[in-house]
mmCIF file of C-alpha atoms in Angstrom:
data_model
loop_
_atom_site.group_PDB
_atom_site.id
_atom_site.type_symbol
_atom_site.label_atom_id
_atom_site.label_comp_id
_atom_site.label_asym_id
_atom_site.label_seq_id
_atom_site.Cartn_x
_atom_site.Cartn_y
_atom_site.Cartn_z
ATOM 1 C CA MET A 29 -59.020 -6.634 -5.272
ATOM 2 C CA LYS A 30 -61.470 -3.996 -6.306
ATOM 3 C CA ARG A 31 -61.268 -0.267 -6.862
ATOM 4 C CA LEU A 32 -62.507 1.990 -4.105
ATOM 5 C CA SER A 33 -65.880 3.617 -4.689
ATOM 6 C CA GLU A 34 -65.929 7.413 -4.983
ATOM 7 C CA GLU A 35 -67.319 7.750 -1.469
ATOM 8 C CA ARG A 36 -64.682 5.476 0.044
ATOM 9 C CA THR A 37 -61.892 7.101 -1.966
ATOM 10 C CA LYS A 38 -62.963 10.454 -0.572
ATOM 11 C CA LEU A 39 -62.855 9.101 3.000
ATOM 12 C CA VAL A 40 -59.362 7.643 2.487
ATOM 13 C CA PHE A 41 -57.980 10.840 0.969
ATOM 14 C CA GLU A 42 -59.563 13.019 3.683
ATOM 15 C CA LYS A 43 -57.919 10.900 6.363
ATOM 16 C CA LEU A 44 -54.547 10.974 4.609
ATOM 17 C CA ALA A 45 -54.843 14.734 3.999
ATOM 18 C CA ASN A 46 -55.400 15.233 7.737
ATOM 19 C CA TYR A 47 -51.881 13.892 8.305
ATOM 20 C CA ILE A 48 -49.912 14.856 5.185
ATOM 21 C CA GLY A 49 -51.988 17.626 3.574
ATOM 22 C CA ASP A 50 -51.456 18.201 -0.132
ATOM 23 C CA ASN A 51 -48.574 15.723 -0.125
ATOM 24 C CA VAL A 52 -51.109 12.971 -0.874
ATOM 25 C CA LYS A 53 -50.271 13.471 -4.544
ATOM 26 C CA PHE A 54 -46.732 12.259 -3.810
ATOM 27 C CA LEU A 55 -48.156 8.914 -2.683
ATOM 28 C CA ILE A 56 -49.782 8.374 -6.078
ATOM 29 C CA ASP A 57 -47.143 9.667 -8.514
ATOM 30 C CA ARG A 58 -43.818 8.470 -7.192
ATOM 31 C CA PRO A 59 -40.419 8.386 -8.932
ATOM 32 C CA ASP A 60 -40.518 4.580 -8.953
ATOM 33 C CA GLY A 61 -43.924 4.397 -10.669
ATOM 34 C CA THR A 62 -47.613 5.029 -10.153
ATOM 35 C CA TYR A 63 -49.324 3.683 -7.060
ATOM 36 C CA CYS A 64 -52.992 3.177 -6.294
ATOM 37 C CA PHE A 65 -55.375 2.145 -3.517
ATOM 38 C CA ARG A 66 -57.368 -1.076 -3.702
ATOM 39 C CA GLU A 67 -59.862 -2.686 -1.358
ATOM 40 C CA LYS A 68 -60.463 -6.224 -0.217
ATOM 41 C CA LYS A 69 -62.760 -7.144 2.659
ATOM 42 C CA ASP A 70 -62.997 -3.526 3.960
ATOM 43 C CA ARG A 71 -59.215 -3.196 4.088
ATOM 44 C CA VAL A 72 -57.432 -0.651 1.903
ATOM 45 C CA TYR A 73 -54.123 -1.576 0.297
ATOM 46 C CA TYR A 74 -51.486 0.711 -1.199
ATOM 47 C CA VAL A 75 -49.898 -1.007 -4.164
ATOM 48 C CA SER A 76 -47.807 -0.297 -7.253
ATOM 49 C CA GLU A 77 -49.714 -0.574 -10.517
ATOM 50 C CA LYS A 78 -46.965 -2.883 -11.835
ATOM 51 C CA ILE A 79 -47.500 -5.313 -8.973
ATOM 52 C CA LEU A 80 -51.271 -4.973 -9.288
ATOM 53 C CA ALA A 81 -51.042 -6.013 -12.944
ATOM 54 C CA LEU A 82 -49.112 -9.121 -11.915
ATOM 55 C CA ALA A 83 -51.616 -9.853 -9.144
ATOM 56 C CA ASN A 84 -54.472 -9.831 -11.654
ATOM 57 C CA THR A 85 -53.158 -13.139 -12.998
ATOM 58 C CA VAL A 86 -54.054 -14.796 -9.679
ATOM 59 C CA ALA A 87 -57.647 -15.849 -9.036
ATOM 60 C CA PRO A 88 -59.350 -13.504 -6.528
ATOM 61 C CA GLU A 89 -60.250 -16.333 -4.156
ATOM 62 C CA ASN A 90 -56.563 -17.366 -4.019
ATOM 63 C CA LEU A 91 -55.286 -13.832 -3.382
ATOM 64 C CA MET A 92 -55.131 -12.784 0.248
ATOM 65 C CA SER A 93 -53.648 -9.298 -0.225
ATOM 66 C CA VAL A 94 -51.351 -7.250 -2.417
ATOM 67 C CA GLY A 95 -49.297 -4.272 -1.296
ATOM 68 C CA SER A 96 -49.346 -2.644 2.120
ATOM 69 C CA CYS A 97 -52.511 -2.453 4.181
ATOM 70 C CA ILE A 98 -52.837 1.203 5.166
ATOM 71 C CA GLY A 99 -56.153 0.971 6.979
ATOM 72 C CA LYS A 100 -59.652 -0.388 7.082
ATOM 73 C CA PHE A 101 -63.240 0.716 7.026
ATOM 74 C CA THR A 102 -65.123 0.204 10.253
ATOM 75 C CA LYS A 103 -68.621 -1.226 10.421
ATOM 76 C CA THR A 104 -69.932 2.329 10.791
ATOM 77 C CA GLY A 105 -68.275 3.303 7.494
ATOM 78 C CA LYS A 106 -65.400 5.370 8.879
ATOM 79 C CA PHE A 107 -61.839 4.884 7.675
ATOM 80 C CA ARG A 108 -59.186 4.082 10.234
ATOM 81 C CA LEU A 109 -55.454 4.113 9.493
ATOM 82 C CA HIS A 110 -53.309 1.165 10.569
ATOM 83 C CA ILE A 111 -49.790 1.479 11.903
ATOM 84 C CA THR A 112 -48.602 -0.058 8.633
ATOM 85 C CA ALA A 113 -49.313 3.362 7.024
ATOM 86 C CA LEU A 114 -46.668 5.065 9.195
ATOM 87 C CA HIS A 115 -43.888 4.245 6.731
ATOM 88 C CA TYR A 116 -45.761 6.207 4.041
ATOM 89 C CA LEU A 117 -47.016 9.065 6.250
ATOM 90 C CA ALA A 118 -43.787 9.956 8.062
ATOM 91 C CA PRO A 119 -41.772 11.380 5.121
ATOM 92 C CA TYR A 120 -44.618 13.699 4.103
ATOM 93 C CA ALA A 121 -45.980 14.687 7.526
ATOM 94 C CA GLN A 122 -46.671 18.393 7.867
ATOM 95 C CA HIS A 123 -47.288 18.397 11.611
ATOM 96 C CA LYS A 124 -45.008 16.507 13.968
ATOM 97 C CA ILE A 125 -44.590 15.955 17.679
ATOM 98 C CA TRP A 126 -41.335 14.797 19.248
ATOM 99 C CA VAL A 127 -41.547 13.019 22.587
ATOM 100 C CA LYS A 128 -38.832 12.918 25.217
ATOM 101 C CA SER A 129 -37.063 9.622 25.744
ATOM 102 C CA SER A 130 -38.784 9.264 29.126
ATOM 103 C CA ALA A 131 -42.204 9.361 27.405
ATOM 104 C CA GLU A 132 -41.431 7.084 24.457
ATOM 105 C CA GLN A 133 -42.265 3.896 26.297
ATOM 106 C CA GLN A 134 -45.576 5.273 27.550
ATOM 107 C CA PHE A 135 -46.581 6.224 24.004
ATOM 108 C CA LEU A 136 -45.510 2.803 22.713
ATOM 109 C CA TYR A 137 -47.755 1.182 25.325
ATOM 110 C CA GLY A 138 -50.734 2.994 23.815
ATOM 111 C CA ASN A 139 -50.976 6.064 26.059
ATOM 112 C CA HIS A 140 -51.575 9.639 24.959
ATOM 113 C CA VAL A 141 -48.730 12.196 24.846
ATOM 114 C CA ASN A 142 -48.724 14.475 27.924
ATOM 115 C CA LYS A 143 -47.163 17.925 28.156
ATOM 116 C CA ALA A 144 -44.490 16.513 30.487
ATOM 117 C CA GLY A 145 -43.376 14.109 27.728
ATOM 118 C CA LEU A 146 -43.482 16.656 24.912
ATOM 119 C CA GLY A 147 -40.080 17.476 23.443
ATOM 120 C CA ARG A 148 -41.080 19.676 20.501
ATOM 121 C CA ILE A 149 -44.098 20.384 18.333
ATOM 122 C CA THR A 150 -44.333 21.803 14.838
ATOM 123 C CA GLU A 151 -45.330 25.458 14.715
ATOM 124 C CA ASN A 152 -48.899 26.250 13.639
ATOM 125 C CA THR A 153 -50.276 22.852 14.596
ATOM 126 C CA THR A 154 -53.991 23.284 15.119
ATOM 127 C CA LYS A 155 -56.287 21.471 17.501
ATOM 128 C CA TYR A 156 -57.476 18.071 16.162
ATOM 129 C CA GLN A 157 -54.835 18.070 13.425
ATOM 130 C CA GLY A 158 -53.284 14.725 12.520
ATOM 131 C CA VAL A 159 -49.682 14.493 13.757
ATOM 132 C CA VAL A 160 -46.867 12.010 13.383
ATOM 133 C CA VAL A 161 -45.110 11.251 16.671
ATOM 134 C CA TYR A 162 -41.316 11.012 16.623
ATOM 135 C CA SER A 163 -38.648 10.184 19.165
ATOM 136 C CA MET A 164 -36.063 12.904 19.833
ATOM 137 C CA ASN A 165 -33.778 10.923 17.460
ATOM 138 C CA ASP A 166 -36.254 11.488 14.579
ATOM 139 C CA LEU A 167 -37.505 7.895 14.578
ATOM 140 C CA PRO A 168 -41.238 7.756 13.716
ATOM 141 C CA LEU A 169 -43.056 6.054 16.588
ATOM 142 C CA GLY A 170 -46.665 6.415 15.508
ATOM 143 C CA PHE A 171 -49.366 8.923 14.833
ATOM 144 C CA GLY A 172 -52.164 10.647 16.640
ATOM 145 C CA VAL A 173 -54.416 13.679 16.781
ATOM 146 C CA ALA A 174 -53.342 16.943 18.399
ATOM 147 C CA ALA A 175 -55.461 17.586 21.486
ATOM 148 C CA LYS A 176 -54.124 21.123 21.753
ATOM 149 C CA GLY A 177 -52.700 23.592 19.276
ATOM 150 C CA THR A 178 -49.119 24.849 19.441
ATOM 151 C CA ALA A 179 -50.110 28.038 21.285
ATOM 152 C CA GLU A 180 -52.157 26.123 23.863
ATOM 153 C CA CYS A 181 -49.265 23.725 24.568
ATOM 154 C CA LYS A 182 -47.086 26.496 25.956
ATOM 155 C CA LEU A 183 -49.609 27.295 28.691
ATOM 156 C CA ALA A 184 -50.808 23.750 29.375
ATOM 157 C CA ASP A 185 -50.559 21.867 32.662
ATOM 158 C CA PRO A 186 -47.747 19.230 32.714
ATOM 159 C CA MET A 187 -50.294 16.401 32.905
ATOM 160 C CA ALA A 188 -52.505 17.793 30.115
ATOM 161 C CA VAL A 189 -52.910 15.606 27.051
ATOM 162 C CA ILE A 190 -51.175 17.145 24.032
ATOM 163 C CA ALA A 191 -51.848 14.400 21.467
ATOM 164 C CA PHE A 192 -54.369 11.590 21.426
ATOM 165 C CA HIS A 193 -52.869 8.202 20.602
ATOM 166 C CA GLN A 194 -54.061 6.634 17.338
ATOM 167 C CA ALA A 195 -51.420 4.028 16.485
ATOM 168 C CA ASP A 196 -47.833 3.207 17.407
ATOM 169 C CA ILE A 197 -45.124 0.756 16.422
ATOM 170 C CA GLY A 198 -45.743 -1.209 19.614
ATOM 171 C CA GLU A 199 -48.995 -2.428 18.046
ATOM 172 C CA TYR A 200 -47.063 -4.947 15.987
ATOM 173 C CA ILE A 201 -46.460 -6.872 19.190
ATOM 174 C CA ARG A 202 -49.664 -6.059 21.092
ATOM 175 C CA SER A 203 -52.014 -6.825 18.197
ATOM 176 C CA GLU A 204 -50.136 -9.252 16.004
ATOM 177 C CA ASP A 205 -53.124 -11.641 15.904
ATOM 178 C CA THR A 206 -55.578 -9.028 14.608
ATOM 179 C CA LEU A 207 -53.435 -6.921 12.235
ATOM 180 C CA LEU A 208 -53.786 -9.342 9.337
#
């Protein structure tokens, strides 16, 4: 597993900052130790430095992965977050959307969040801001990009898209062959 280049590190941190803002620093310096990002075959892994030190004793060709895969780089060079990053994004999310129970299933099937399914939205959410989508019971369901700001949501049509779908916990079942 190799270190991320400066350019790729910048792309990863920009993507994470879109969802959790300045809280990215809490992903690196945690109470249980220092964590880092490593890359293998265009996939980015989030791993403890203690575990990484142990993994260095294994030959690179015998090591499939270490840590949690938080995303991958596309062939065009963009960074895309995987649903496996939700566990790390949700506690630090600055902008959140809660969906009604009637809209949960639609979101988990990969559809966007409509105004009719919107329960609540964090104040001061701007257009194209990264948001974490929650159920009304505060269970993180996935993440997306706000299609409308908080002010625009109040005046929107019931069928208007409020948040574009990026990833959801239903992907574990829908894409279990390709998530590895």
